[in-house]
């Protein structure tokens, strides 16, 4: 489906008012993994908002990406408890395995690796989020195992 | 609805104010000044800069006085120890994120943050300087506006201006936390986004983050170049505001002093945009009557009504972006600035025996959109760029200071001739409703042979600062050749500020409105509140400037454009008749659709 069609579908579903902006943006990210320039312009056109306004909202939210992302987004918690419980080893293991740095996307567009602020699982750190799923009590091996299950799904 | 009075004490002084008043406004009634940065009289309350904090007895935290309404029995302290320490820290913290390279800043000397830092004698930083080096790269893509993020304190006045007053939201708050930034769509250069170039954001920026794209040095070069003949024109609204940047109070008319100062700066000739404002009335008035005739008599539906004025380049660019389907409603007349440029390098150059390529035409404008307008490719009908450089009223004040001219004691002088004669109708172009009034004074007389039926030619219904004004004038006892207009109610509308223009355009598009003629000025109050006018601006300041404009009009010996002797002469000797062949070539233009999103 083209971006324009996707946006139209989401607007039909959520309505044209200002309040619909968030669910529409979330709907695009769900399908396309990020908000392209084309997508943001289409939303501005459909809701009759300025493009800067749409970009302002999109750029405020961490989970509304405005740069291309992979099919699966890994977010490792970087805050203090997870840091003390060894999040660096988790990050390094994933980096070595996927051959990317934090912030990058694999060549096959399957994975993007990011860090995240506190996920609220301090008692079971280190923790990571893959798409919408939380994985606590990680070890480097466990993390890699989990990631591989996502690769297979596609 | 009756407003209740609320009793409170500020710094132990009792005061009663209307319910809903903020602590800030209540304190002002007691002549107590509380500093502000994000607060602006033209805009909604934001409460984000915090410099206006005050102590409220019994409250745990300090309150932002601009965003806190008064309550019964409240006791407020505006200068307690707690307030002073907090406020100084707030200014210090703002400075940690601010490129405080003040001596090299274009806004130095007229910067609210600089003033506050001076007031609080902020010395060496107690906090770390965290200005991001990459933020120091200025966006100079727009011919009108320069954006420097390293000077931005994120007060968001510009964002509110663009949204609330101008209805465009070219600038938005993006990202968050320490990455927060005022940005265009995807950080694109200002010249590539939907920006009207009106410069209202500049007028409200408390720092040097938004300034005009200056042309002072180019103009000095032109003045000093012996091979160039430097001609300057001055817009109507400059003569009632220039004084504000040179030590005078708002509303003082400085026409003669300004002319004198321009001569002393070294311009070869000092001429008046008011002359081409009168010419605009001849062309635009005739265009309106011609459109009416084509529609009412010839039933020609290729002609569009309502006709809309085209003097304001910010409005034109807005319309090109936002309502490209209504471009044919715009008058084809160029703005007075551009008519002047086109005539200066043809008619005038010939008269004074100077080659057009040796002439430099400089404009003094209350506007930054004019800087964009003079570079448009449509504005080269003389064979050269018709207007070479545009300076704002503010830039002219800077040049006068640089030249060491004692503006307050300078003798008054007259504009040079020709292209220097004007009328009261021309000077009111500077206020919202002025073009309409000037057009009606002339058009009514052309059609009926009589003066407009208003005391002293003052058409009060089109005056005033309301965002949108409507009026209807009955045309009676017309001359035989205009018989088709007998008994017609001429419906007119006037809007100032682009947010109001947008409301009016929606009415036109929906067919809800039945206007014949619409005047739009891109800036609040019209040109007198333009993006190139002295800073600060407020409703009171604009009201004083408007009073000055109308008193300038009342004091002019001639007050109708068609009676300007130099206008009569230019038609006799050069142009032929309004909308004639030469006018068409030099004084009229067309517009182009631009992207809306």
XYZ file of C-alpha atoms in Angstrom:
751
model
C 0.000 0.000 0.000
C 1.306 3.470 -0.814
C 1.901 5.953 1.972
C -0.826 8.256 0.653
C -3.377 5.426 0.731
C -2.277 4.353 4.184
C -2.706 7.897 5.495
C -6.133 8.201 3.884
C -7.197 4.917 5.469
C -5.968 6.043 8.889
C -7.749 9.391 8.515
C -10.984 7.615 7.603
C -10.617 5.486 10.703
C -9.535 8.202 13.167
C -11.131 11.376 11.843
C -9.789 14.691 10.627
C -9.559 16.643 13.890
C -6.338 17.697 15.631
C -6.829 14.919 18.206
C -6.493 12.309 15.476
C -2.920 13.304 14.775
C -1.354 10.919 17.314
C -3.231 7.735 16.356
C -2.588 8.483 12.677
C 1.149 8.927 13.242
C 1.240 5.765 15.352
C -0.599 3.879 12.622
C 1.978 4.938 10.040
C 4.889 3.914 12.268
C 3.276 0.522 12.817
C 3.181 -0.135 9.062
C 6.235 1.723 7.776
C 8.444 1.690 10.924
C 9.063 5.430 10.645
C 7.525 8.714 9.472
C 8.889 9.654 6.073
C 8.756 13.207 4.720
C 6.103 11.999 2.309
C 4.032 10.552 5.142
C 4.211 13.693 7.281
C 3.224 15.847 4.294
C 0.294 13.556 3.562
C -0.883 13.849 7.167
C -0.527 17.666 7.046
C -2.599 17.740 3.862
C -5.330 15.450 5.201
C -5.694 17.226 8.551
C -4.967 20.702 7.112
C -2.153 21.288 9.574
C 1.176 22.898 8.819
C 3.907 20.395 8.034
C 6.071 21.961 10.753
C 3.299 21.285 13.249
C 3.167 17.595 12.282
C 6.959 17.362 12.471
C 6.920 19.099 15.872
C 4.598 16.439 17.272
C 6.432 13.567 15.579
C 9.853 14.675 16.787
C 8.662 15.046 20.386
C 7.899 11.348 20.827
C 10.708 8.816 20.972
C 8.499 6.104 19.534
C 7.556 8.210 16.504
C 10.727 7.967 14.460
C 11.414 10.403 11.657
C 14.400 8.493 10.248
C 14.188 5.084 8.570
C 14.156 2.121 10.965
C 14.346 -1.648 10.572
C 11.426 -4.075 10.827
C 12.316 -4.827 14.437
C 13.396 -2.112 16.835
C 15.489 -3.166 19.823
C 15.626 -0.680 22.680
C 17.976 -1.511 25.539
C 17.348 0.390 28.754
C 20.283 2.720 29.430
C 19.253 4.153 32.769
C 21.175 3.739 35.987
C 19.889 0.437 37.402
C 20.205 -1.437 34.120
C 23.598 0.182 33.651
C 24.747 -1.185 37.016
C 23.324 -4.597 36.156
C 25.357 -4.849 32.965
C 23.447 -3.246 30.077
C 26.784 -2.471 28.361
C 27.460 -6.178 27.889
C 24.018 -6.640 26.408
C 24.521 -3.732 24.012
C 28.001 -4.965 23.023
C 26.750 -8.476 22.389
C 23.965 -7.208 20.149
C 26.323 -4.824 18.340
C 28.805 -7.624 17.651
C 26.098 -9.993 16.543
C 24.281 -7.581 14.227
C 27.433 -5.696 13.150
C 25.869 -2.318 13.869
C 26.337 0.465 16.419
C 23.666 1.942 18.641
C 21.368 4.075 16.471
C 22.046 2.062 13.328
C 19.991 -0.331 11.232
C 21.228 -3.615 9.782
C 21.893 -3.757 6.087
C 18.974 -6.138 5.523
C 16.691 -3.636 7.339
C 15.677 -6.354 9.824
C 16.916 -4.694 13.021
C 17.521 -1.256 14.464
C 19.381 -0.961 17.776
C 18.551 1.930 20.093
C 18.842 2.701 23.767
C 15.891 3.838 25.833
C 15.285 5.694 29.045
C 13.927 3.802 32.059
C 11.416 1.139 31.047
C 10.211 0.720 34.628
C 11.749 -2.747 35.123
C 14.594 -1.737 37.415
C 13.980 -4.738 39.699
C 14.583 -7.121 36.810
C 17.325 -5.358 34.864
C 18.983 -5.388 32.492
C 15.938 -5.102 30.292
C 15.194 -4.526 26.637
C 12.193 -3.876 24.484
C 11.839 -5.502 21.081
C 9.013 -3.785 19.229
C 6.290 -3.881 21.907
C 7.608 -6.840 23.946
C 9.586 -6.477 27.167
C 12.421 -8.863 28.041
C 13.781 -8.635 31.610
C 16.628 -10.455 33.407
C 18.839 -10.469 30.330
C 22.193 -12.044 29.794
C 24.112 -11.500 26.544
C 23.263 -15.008 25.323
C 19.620 -14.670 26.229
C 19.406 -11.354 24.420
C 20.838 -12.819 21.199
C 18.471 -15.800 21.392
C 15.478 -13.495 21.698
C 16.597 -11.346 18.820
C 16.991 -14.348 16.545
C 13.371 -15.369 17.081
C 12.349 -12.011 15.573
C 14.526 -12.533 12.549
C 12.810 -15.807 11.763
C 9.291 -14.439 11.873
C 9.731 -12.383 8.741
C -21.298 39.678 32.550
C -20.202 41.557 35.643
C -16.629 41.081 36.659
C -15.936 40.672 40.337
C -13.215 42.673 41.994
C -10.479 40.757 43.755
C -8.509 42.297 46.623
C -4.863 41.447 47.096
C -1.590 42.926 48.250
C 1.543 43.199 46.182
C 4.683 44.141 48.102
C 2.330 45.095 50.962
C 0.447 47.551 48.729
C -3.285 46.836 48.570
C -4.991 46.760 45.165
C -8.346 45.682 43.746
C -8.395 44.268 40.240
C -10.900 42.454 38.066
C -11.229 38.728 38.512
C -9.020 36.898 36.014
C -6.282 39.541 35.982
C -2.800 38.043 36.187
C -0.382 38.969 38.963
C 1.821 40.530 36.260
C -0.917 42.897 35.082
C -1.986 43.714 38.648
C 1.620 44.618 39.491
C 1.792 46.843 36.409
C -1.236 48.742 37.674
C 0.865 49.540 40.753
C 3.728 50.619 38.476
C 5.776 47.612 39.553
C 7.738 46.174 36.676
C 8.246 42.443 36.658
C 10.633 41.306 33.917
C 9.269 39.006 31.205
C 10.681 37.182 28.197
C 8.157 34.695 26.841
C 5.234 36.990 27.594
C 4.056 39.316 24.811
C 0.992 41.575 24.726
C 0.004 40.294 21.262
C 0.219 36.605 22.147
C -1.329 33.942 24.338
C 0.277 33.177 27.688
C 3.060 30.578 27.647
C 4.679 30.796 31.079
C 7.775 28.897 29.988
C 10.695 31.286 30.570
C 10.025 31.745 34.291
C 11.798 35.116 34.663
C 8.540 36.664 35.874
C 8.406 34.462 38.981
C 7.063 36.004 42.183
C 6.551 34.756 45.720
C 2.966 34.126 46.813
C 2.557 33.893 50.587
C 1.633 30.368 51.625
C 2.642 28.783 48.303
C 5.495 26.284 48.294
C 6.778 27.214 44.852
C 7.343 30.528 43.118
C 4.604 31.406 40.635
C 5.001 32.642 37.068
C 3.198 35.973 37.399
C 2.245 36.116 33.708
C 0.323 32.858 34.011
C -1.141 33.112 37.521
C -4.470 34.866 38.052
C -4.978 36.862 41.230
C -7.127 35.484 44.067
C -8.836 37.063 47.058
C -6.496 37.862 49.941
C -3.399 36.913 47.972
C -0.116 38.399 49.199
C 2.518 38.702 46.511
C 6.162 39.699 46.740
C 7.894 40.652 43.529
C 11.334 41.351 44.893
C 11.888 39.147 47.943
C 15.233 37.477 48.527
C 13.875 34.178 47.241
C 12.553 35.841 44.084
C 15.736 37.751 43.371
C 17.983 34.723 43.735
C 15.679 32.546 41.643
C 15.295 35.149 38.920
C 19.017 35.722 38.677
C 19.601 31.980 38.423
C 16.959 31.719 35.727
C 18.692 34.399 33.672
C 22.049 32.682 34.257
C 20.614 29.352 33.160
C 19.089 30.918 30.039
C 22.522 32.328 29.258
C 24.182 28.912 29.517
C 22.192 27.878 26.459
C 22.589 31.214 24.706
C 25.368 32.267 22.379
C 26.154 35.443 24.317
C 28.528 36.830 21.711
C 26.687 40.103 22.152
C 29.123 42.524 20.557
C 28.825 40.701 17.230
C 25.068 40.249 17.393
C 22.769 42.188 15.063
C 20.272 42.643 17.891
C 22.843 44.033 20.331
C 21.394 47.073 22.003
C 17.797 46.010 21.455
C 17.761 42.590 23.108
C 15.538 41.742 26.032
C 17.858 39.017 27.309
C 20.866 41.345 27.115
C 18.891 43.969 29.046
C 18.017 41.472 31.771
C 21.604 40.214 32.006
C 22.733 43.813 32.333
C 20.068 44.587 34.900
C 21.118 41.661 37.065
C 24.847 42.276 36.416
C 25.391 38.693 35.359
C 29.141 38.214 35.401
C 31.123 35.085 34.695
C 28.927 32.061 34.305
C 28.332 30.103 37.468
C 26.903 27.363 35.254
C 28.586 25.540 32.393
C 28.139 26.961 28.926
C 26.301 24.344 26.869
C 25.694 26.098 23.547
C 25.936 23.473 20.811
C 28.543 24.446 18.206
C 26.369 23.209 15.324
C 23.578 25.548 16.439
C 25.797 28.493 15.523
C 25.302 27.858 11.823
C 22.808 30.514 10.767
C 20.016 29.891 8.295
C 20.551 32.682 5.786
C 18.541 31.064 2.985
C 15.676 33.543 3.190
C 16.252 36.988 1.678
C 14.133 38.368 4.521
C 14.830 36.489 7.749
C 17.999 35.147 9.371
C 17.549 32.392 11.950
C 20.309 31.707 14.481
C 19.441 28.826 16.812
C 22.406 29.494 19.077
C 20.702 32.687 20.264
C 17.317 31.034 20.790
C 15.994 30.713 24.347
C 12.932 28.696 23.270
C 10.426 31.210 24.620
C 8.287 30.274 21.620
C 7.072 33.784 20.904
C 7.873 33.230 17.213
C 5.919 29.984 17.173
C 2.894 31.659 18.735
C 3.253 34.637 16.392
C 3.319 32.480 13.277
C 0.398 30.397 14.511
C -1.876 32.867 16.319
C -1.314 36.058 14.345
C -0.258 34.760 10.949
C -1.999 31.392 10.709
C 0.940 29.664 9.050
C 2.919 27.794 11.727
C 6.047 27.810 9.595
C 7.955 27.441 12.858
C 7.139 24.796 15.441
C 8.619 23.461 18.663
C 10.416 20.249 17.806
C 12.181 17.527 19.781
C 12.301 17.701 23.555
C 14.430 18.273 26.609
C 17.927 19.482 25.845
C 17.299 18.768 22.149
C 14.281 21.069 21.998
C 14.481 23.443 19.094
C 12.359 25.915 17.188
C 12.366 24.529 13.711
C 10.773 24.461 10.316
C 9.450 21.236 8.802
C 12.341 18.738 8.973
C 14.754 21.622 9.695
C 14.532 22.752 6.090
C 15.927 26.177 5.177
C 13.385 28.967 5.714
C 13.394 29.743 2.005
C 12.147 26.231 1.197
C 9.167 26.094 3.542
C 5.729 27.674 3.709
C 6.882 31.039 5.121
C 5.276 34.333 4.091
C 8.534 36.192 4.958
C 6.388 38.723 6.876
C 8.952 38.934 9.677
C 6.434 39.211 12.507
C 8.554 36.585 14.284
C 11.494 39.022 14.170
C 9.396 41.728 15.823
C 8.623 39.473 18.741
C 11.922 37.595 19.198
C 13.381 38.772 22.531
C 16.936 37.899 21.409
C 18.933 37.831 18.180
C 17.660 34.398 17.113
C 15.478 35.932 14.412
C 16.637 39.072 12.632
C 16.316 40.642 9.231
C 18.674 39.687 6.434
C 20.580 42.946 6.535
C 21.657 44.908 3.457
C 23.277 47.888 5.191
C 26.771 47.257 3.803
C 25.536 46.841 0.213
C 23.707 50.144 0.502
C 26.767 51.960 1.896
C 28.759 50.564 -1.020
C 26.204 51.906 -3.477
C 26.267 55.324 -1.839
C 30.062 55.512 -1.921
C 30.397 54.190 -5.481
C 30.956 57.272 -7.661
C 29.837 55.416 -10.768
C 26.413 54.762 -9.277
C 23.470 57.084 -8.908
C 21.768 56.095 -5.644
C 18.054 56.784 -5.425
C 16.085 56.076 -2.278
C 12.334 55.710 -1.765
C 10.566 55.714 1.589
C 7.390 53.762 2.360
C 4.401 55.462 4.013
C 4.748 53.725 7.386
C 8.452 54.493 7.875
C 7.894 58.209 8.573
C 5.722 57.566 11.613
C 7.930 54.945 13.264
C 11.586 55.694 12.486
C 11.793 58.076 15.456
C 11.163 55.196 17.864
C 14.604 53.778 17.083
C 16.208 57.204 17.442
C 15.039 58.227 20.879
C 11.543 59.508 20.110
C 8.254 58.113 21.386
C 5.774 56.091 19.297
C 3.506 58.208 17.159
C 5.937 61.028 16.352
C 5.946 62.023 12.697
C 9.465 62.460 11.372
C 8.924 62.800 7.603
C 11.030 65.927 7.111
C 13.805 64.737 9.414
C 13.943 61.385 7.654
C 14.275 63.066 4.248
C 17.014 65.288 5.591
C 18.875 62.364 7.171
C 18.706 60.370 3.917
C 20.228 63.306 2.022
C 23.021 63.515 4.579
C 23.683 59.787 4.273
C 24.637 60.578 0.690
C 21.759 59.403 -1.490
C 21.701 61.306 -4.774
C 17.933 61.666 -4.715
C 15.430 61.144 -1.918
C 12.056 60.181 -3.360
C 8.806 58.821 -2.044
C 7.040 55.481 -2.354
C 3.919 57.529 -1.581
C 4.087 58.785 -5.165
C 3.677 55.243 -6.479
C 1.078 54.562 -3.802
C -0.999 57.240 -5.522
C -0.188 55.621 -8.838
C -1.301 52.251 -7.422
C -4.669 53.795 -6.614
C -5.042 54.978 -10.206
C -4.185 51.553 -11.583
C -5.970 49.472 -8.961
C -9.054 51.714 -8.855
C -9.344 51.499 -12.624
C -8.789 47.758 -12.485
C -11.636 47.364 -9.979
C -14.028 49.457 -12.082
C -12.999 47.542 -15.199
C -13.628 44.208 -13.487
C -17.032 45.400 -12.286
C -17.915 46.532 -15.801
C -16.782 43.271 -17.386
C -18.860 41.240 -14.974
C -21.963 43.418 -14.710
C -22.213 44.670 -18.291
C -20.269 42.305 -20.502
C -21.124 39.218 -18.394
C -17.525 38.137 -18.789
C -17.014 35.361 -16.235
C -13.294 35.061 -16.856
C -12.866 38.078 -14.576
C -12.814 37.349 -10.893
C -14.396 39.170 -7.972
C -13.826 40.026 -5.201
C -10.688 41.775 -6.298
C -7.968 41.687 -3.660
C -5.185 44.191 -3.070
C -1.626 43.232 -3.879
C 0.509 45.785 -2.012
C 1.652 43.496 0.781
C 4.307 41.002 -0.400
C 3.893 38.844 2.723
C 0.213 38.521 1.896
C 1.027 37.717 -1.737
C 3.393 34.898 -0.793
C 0.856 33.648 1.748
C -1.818 33.564 -0.942
C 0.505 31.788 -3.395
C 1.075 29.063 -0.795
C -2.332 28.815 0.821
C -4.939 29.788 -1.780
C -3.395 29.287 -5.218
C -6.925 28.849 -6.611
C -7.682 32.490 -5.713
C -4.642 34.027 -7.416
C -6.795 35.475 -10.194
C -8.668 37.497 -7.597
C -5.478 39.376 -6.769
C -5.062 42.742 -8.413
C -2.396 42.516 -11.080
C -0.914 45.786 -9.789
C 2.607 45.546 -8.479
C 3.171 46.930 -5.012
C 4.057 50.644 -4.740
C 7.700 49.690 -4.031
C 7.946 47.746 -7.285
C 6.031 50.315 -9.340
C 8.550 52.831 -8.084
C 11.508 50.665 -9.081
C 10.111 50.021 -12.555
C 9.418 53.716 -13.149
C 12.702 54.873 -11.608
C 14.783 52.846 -14.043
C 12.704 53.886 -17.080
C 10.716 57.122 -16.922
C 12.822 58.767 -14.221
C 16.211 57.621 -15.538
C 15.314 59.093 -18.916
C 14.159 62.369 -17.348
C 17.328 62.932 -15.366
C 19.531 61.497 -18.076
C 21.068 58.653 -16.110
C 21.499 55.179 -17.545
C 19.356 52.572 -15.800
C 22.386 50.324 -15.303
C 24.092 53.110 -13.351
C 21.140 53.589 -11.040
C 20.784 51.846 -7.688
C 17.285 51.945 -6.246
C 17.103 51.513 -2.478
C 13.849 51.225 -0.533
C 13.261 52.059 3.100
C 10.432 49.769 4.114
C 8.565 48.827 7.293
C 8.798 45.309 5.941
C 11.142 42.378 5.481
C 8.946 40.650 2.890
C 9.893 43.523 0.574
C 13.439 42.108 0.588
C 12.008 38.910 -0.830
C 9.746 40.786 -3.234
C 12.523 42.853 -4.843
C 14.401 39.664 -5.718
C 11.413 38.022 -7.422
C 12.073 37.264 -11.068
C 8.800 39.018 -11.986
C 10.240 42.305 -10.739
C 12.700 43.057 -13.528
C 10.504 44.839 -16.067
C 12.882 47.766 -16.491
C 15.403 45.298 -17.904
C 17.273 45.318 -14.593
C 16.343 44.356 -11.058
C 13.856 47.181 -10.499
C 14.624 47.652 -6.805
C 18.184 46.749 -5.827
C 18.136 46.800 -2.035
C 15.525 47.022 0.682
C 16.321 48.327 4.145
C 13.968 48.079 7.094
C 13.043 51.111 9.178
C 15.359 49.631 11.806
C 18.296 49.354 9.408
C 17.840 52.985 8.362
C 17.979 54.018 12.032
C 21.262 52.066 12.352
C 22.732 53.865 9.332
C 21.677 57.244 10.717
C 23.437 56.394 13.981
C 26.531 55.149 12.113
C 26.687 58.429 10.198
C 26.696 60.415 13.423
C 23.593 62.366 12.501
C 21.875 64.108 15.406
C 18.405 63.120 14.284
C 16.528 65.101 16.900
C 18.107 68.400 15.936
C 18.233 67.938 12.214
C 16.395 70.414 9.955
C 13.383 69.162 8.061
C 13.630 68.914 4.297
C 11.364 68.108 1.360
C 11.473 65.151 -0.987
C 13.173 65.725 -4.306
C 11.116 66.046 -7.445
C 9.926 64.278 -9.515
C 8.625 61.024 -7.926
C 8.528 62.848 -4.610
C 5.064 64.386 -4.602
C 2.307 62.561 -2.742
C -1.082 62.892 -1.126
C -2.834 62.018 2.104
C -4.360 59.059 0.308
C -0.885 57.609 -0.178
C 0.324 57.955 3.383
C -2.652 56.033 4.784
C -1.453 52.978 2.817
C 0.569 52.431 5.981
C -2.478 51.614 8.122
C -4.946 48.766 7.779
C -7.901 50.023 5.740
C -5.813 52.779 4.190
C -5.564 51.367 0.689
C -9.310 50.790 0.742
C -9.948 54.353 1.877
C -7.602 55.811 -0.714
C -9.158 53.672 -3.458
C -12.678 54.666 -2.457
C -11.782 58.379 -2.394
C -10.682 58.108 -6.023
C -13.047 55.473 -7.428
C -16.166 57.098 -5.976
C -15.183 60.393 -7.521
C -14.445 58.849 -10.920
C -17.857 57.205 -10.956
C -20.024 59.973 -9.500
C -17.990 63.115 -10.041
C -18.476 63.874 -6.348
C -16.296 63.388 -3.270
C -16.965 60.379 -1.042
C -19.860 61.171 1.303
C -17.830 61.222 4.505
C -16.862 64.211 6.673
C -13.435 65.545 5.663
C -12.959 62.553 3.340
C -12.370 60.390 6.430
C -13.988 57.043 5.711
C -14.324 55.973 9.338
C -15.943 52.534 8.738
C -12.738 51.198 7.154
C -10.442 52.559 9.876
C -9.474 50.960 13.169
C -7.530 47.978 14.406
C -10.179 45.254 14.171
C -8.780 42.136 12.523
C -11.557 42.017 9.949
C -13.680 45.008 8.940
C -16.622 45.127 6.559
C -18.333 48.111 4.984
C -20.858 48.808 2.300
C -21.097 52.013 0.290
C -24.118 52.856 -1.818
C -23.247 54.378 -5.179
C -25.828 56.945 -6.270
C -26.272 59.557 -9.009
C -23.484 58.205 -11.159
C -22.109 59.755 -14.331
C -23.779 58.427 -17.509
C -20.837 56.219 -18.527
C -21.046 54.375 -15.177
C -24.820 53.886 -15.234
C -24.437 50.163 -14.590
C -23.238 51.033 -11.074
C -26.295 53.137 -10.185
C -27.730 52.048 -6.860
C -25.103 49.336 -6.384
C -23.964 48.625 -2.841
C -20.198 48.294 -3.067
C -19.282 45.686 -0.468
C -15.762 45.820 0.856
C -13.791 43.906 3.472
C -10.453 44.566 5.119
C -8.214 42.200 7.036
C -4.874 42.703 8.751
C -2.662 39.891 9.960
C -2.557 36.707 7.933
C -4.634 34.665 10.396
C -7.463 37.124 9.738
C -6.755 36.988 6.012
C -7.152 33.229 6.197
C -10.555 33.558 7.887
C -11.655 35.970 5.170
C -10.389 33.697 2.384
C -12.371 30.779 3.811
C -15.492 32.967 3.675
C -14.739 33.879 0.056
C -14.111 30.261 -0.890
C -17.304 29.001 0.715
C -19.296 31.676 -1.103
C -20.609 32.921 2.248
C -19.316 36.421 1.579
C -20.384 38.743 -1.203
C -17.600 41.285 -1.448
C -16.459 43.300 -4.433
C -13.143 44.496 -3.083
C -10.900 43.189 -0.310
C -7.856 44.846 1.202
C -5.395 42.598 2.964
C -2.290 43.637 4.843
C -0.066 40.807 5.992
C 0.927 42.373 9.287
C -1.149 43.274 12.354
C -2.303 46.888 12.000
C -1.043 47.029 8.413
C 2.416 48.259 7.391
C 2.684 50.377 10.531
C 3.041 47.065 12.390
C 5.297 45.597 9.709
C 8.089 43.097 10.268
C 10.695 45.784 9.593
C 9.377 48.340 12.062
C 11.063 49.329 15.325
C 10.941 46.761 18.121
C 9.031 46.452 20.452
C 5.506 46.341 19.098
C 2.203 46.174 20.970
C -1.423 47.132 20.378
C -0.828 50.510 22.083
C 2.262 51.295 20.012
C 0.447 50.407 16.786
C -2.508 52.561 17.812
C -0.184 55.557 18.255
C 1.452 54.910 14.890
C -2.007 54.770 13.266
C -2.974 58.084 14.848
C 0.221 59.568 13.428
C -0.608 58.231 9.956
C -4.090 59.720 9.967
C -2.838 63.073 11.251
C -0.193 63.064 8.497
C -3.044 62.488 6.016
C -5.185 65.250 7.517
C -2.280 67.687 7.207
C -1.557 67.020 3.545
C -2.673 69.737 1.130
C -3.843 67.144 -1.397
C -5.678 64.082 -0.102
C -6.833 62.250 -3.200
C -4.488 60.200 -5.354
C -5.901 61.326 -8.694
C -5.080 64.938 -7.806
C -1.357 64.264 -7.331
C 0.162 66.571 -10.002
C 3.137 64.264 -10.602
C 0.765 61.338 -11.147
C -1.197 63.391 -13.678
C 2.116 64.270 -15.331
C 3.412 60.709 -15.546
C 0.215 59.667 -17.345
C 0.430 62.620 -19.728
C 4.091 62.237 -20.544
C 4.816 58.539 -20.229
C 2.169 56.008 -19.271
C -0.782 57.239 -21.320
C -3.700 55.989 -19.255
C -4.294 53.657 -16.318
C -4.170 50.008 -17.450
C -2.691 51.224 -20.724
C -0.010 49.425 -22.693
C 2.968 50.884 -20.814
C 1.287 50.386 -17.438
C 0.689 46.794 -18.350
C 4.364 46.292 -19.163
C 5.833 48.076 -16.170
C 3.298 48.249 -13.364
C 1.427 44.978 -13.524
C 2.484 41.403 -12.890
C 1.247 37.879 -12.290
C 1.553 35.383 -9.445
C 2.607 31.771 -9.135
C 1.163 28.908 -7.132
C 3.442 27.487 -4.444
C 3.164 24.373 -2.287
C 0.779 24.599 0.658
C 2.376 21.912 2.868
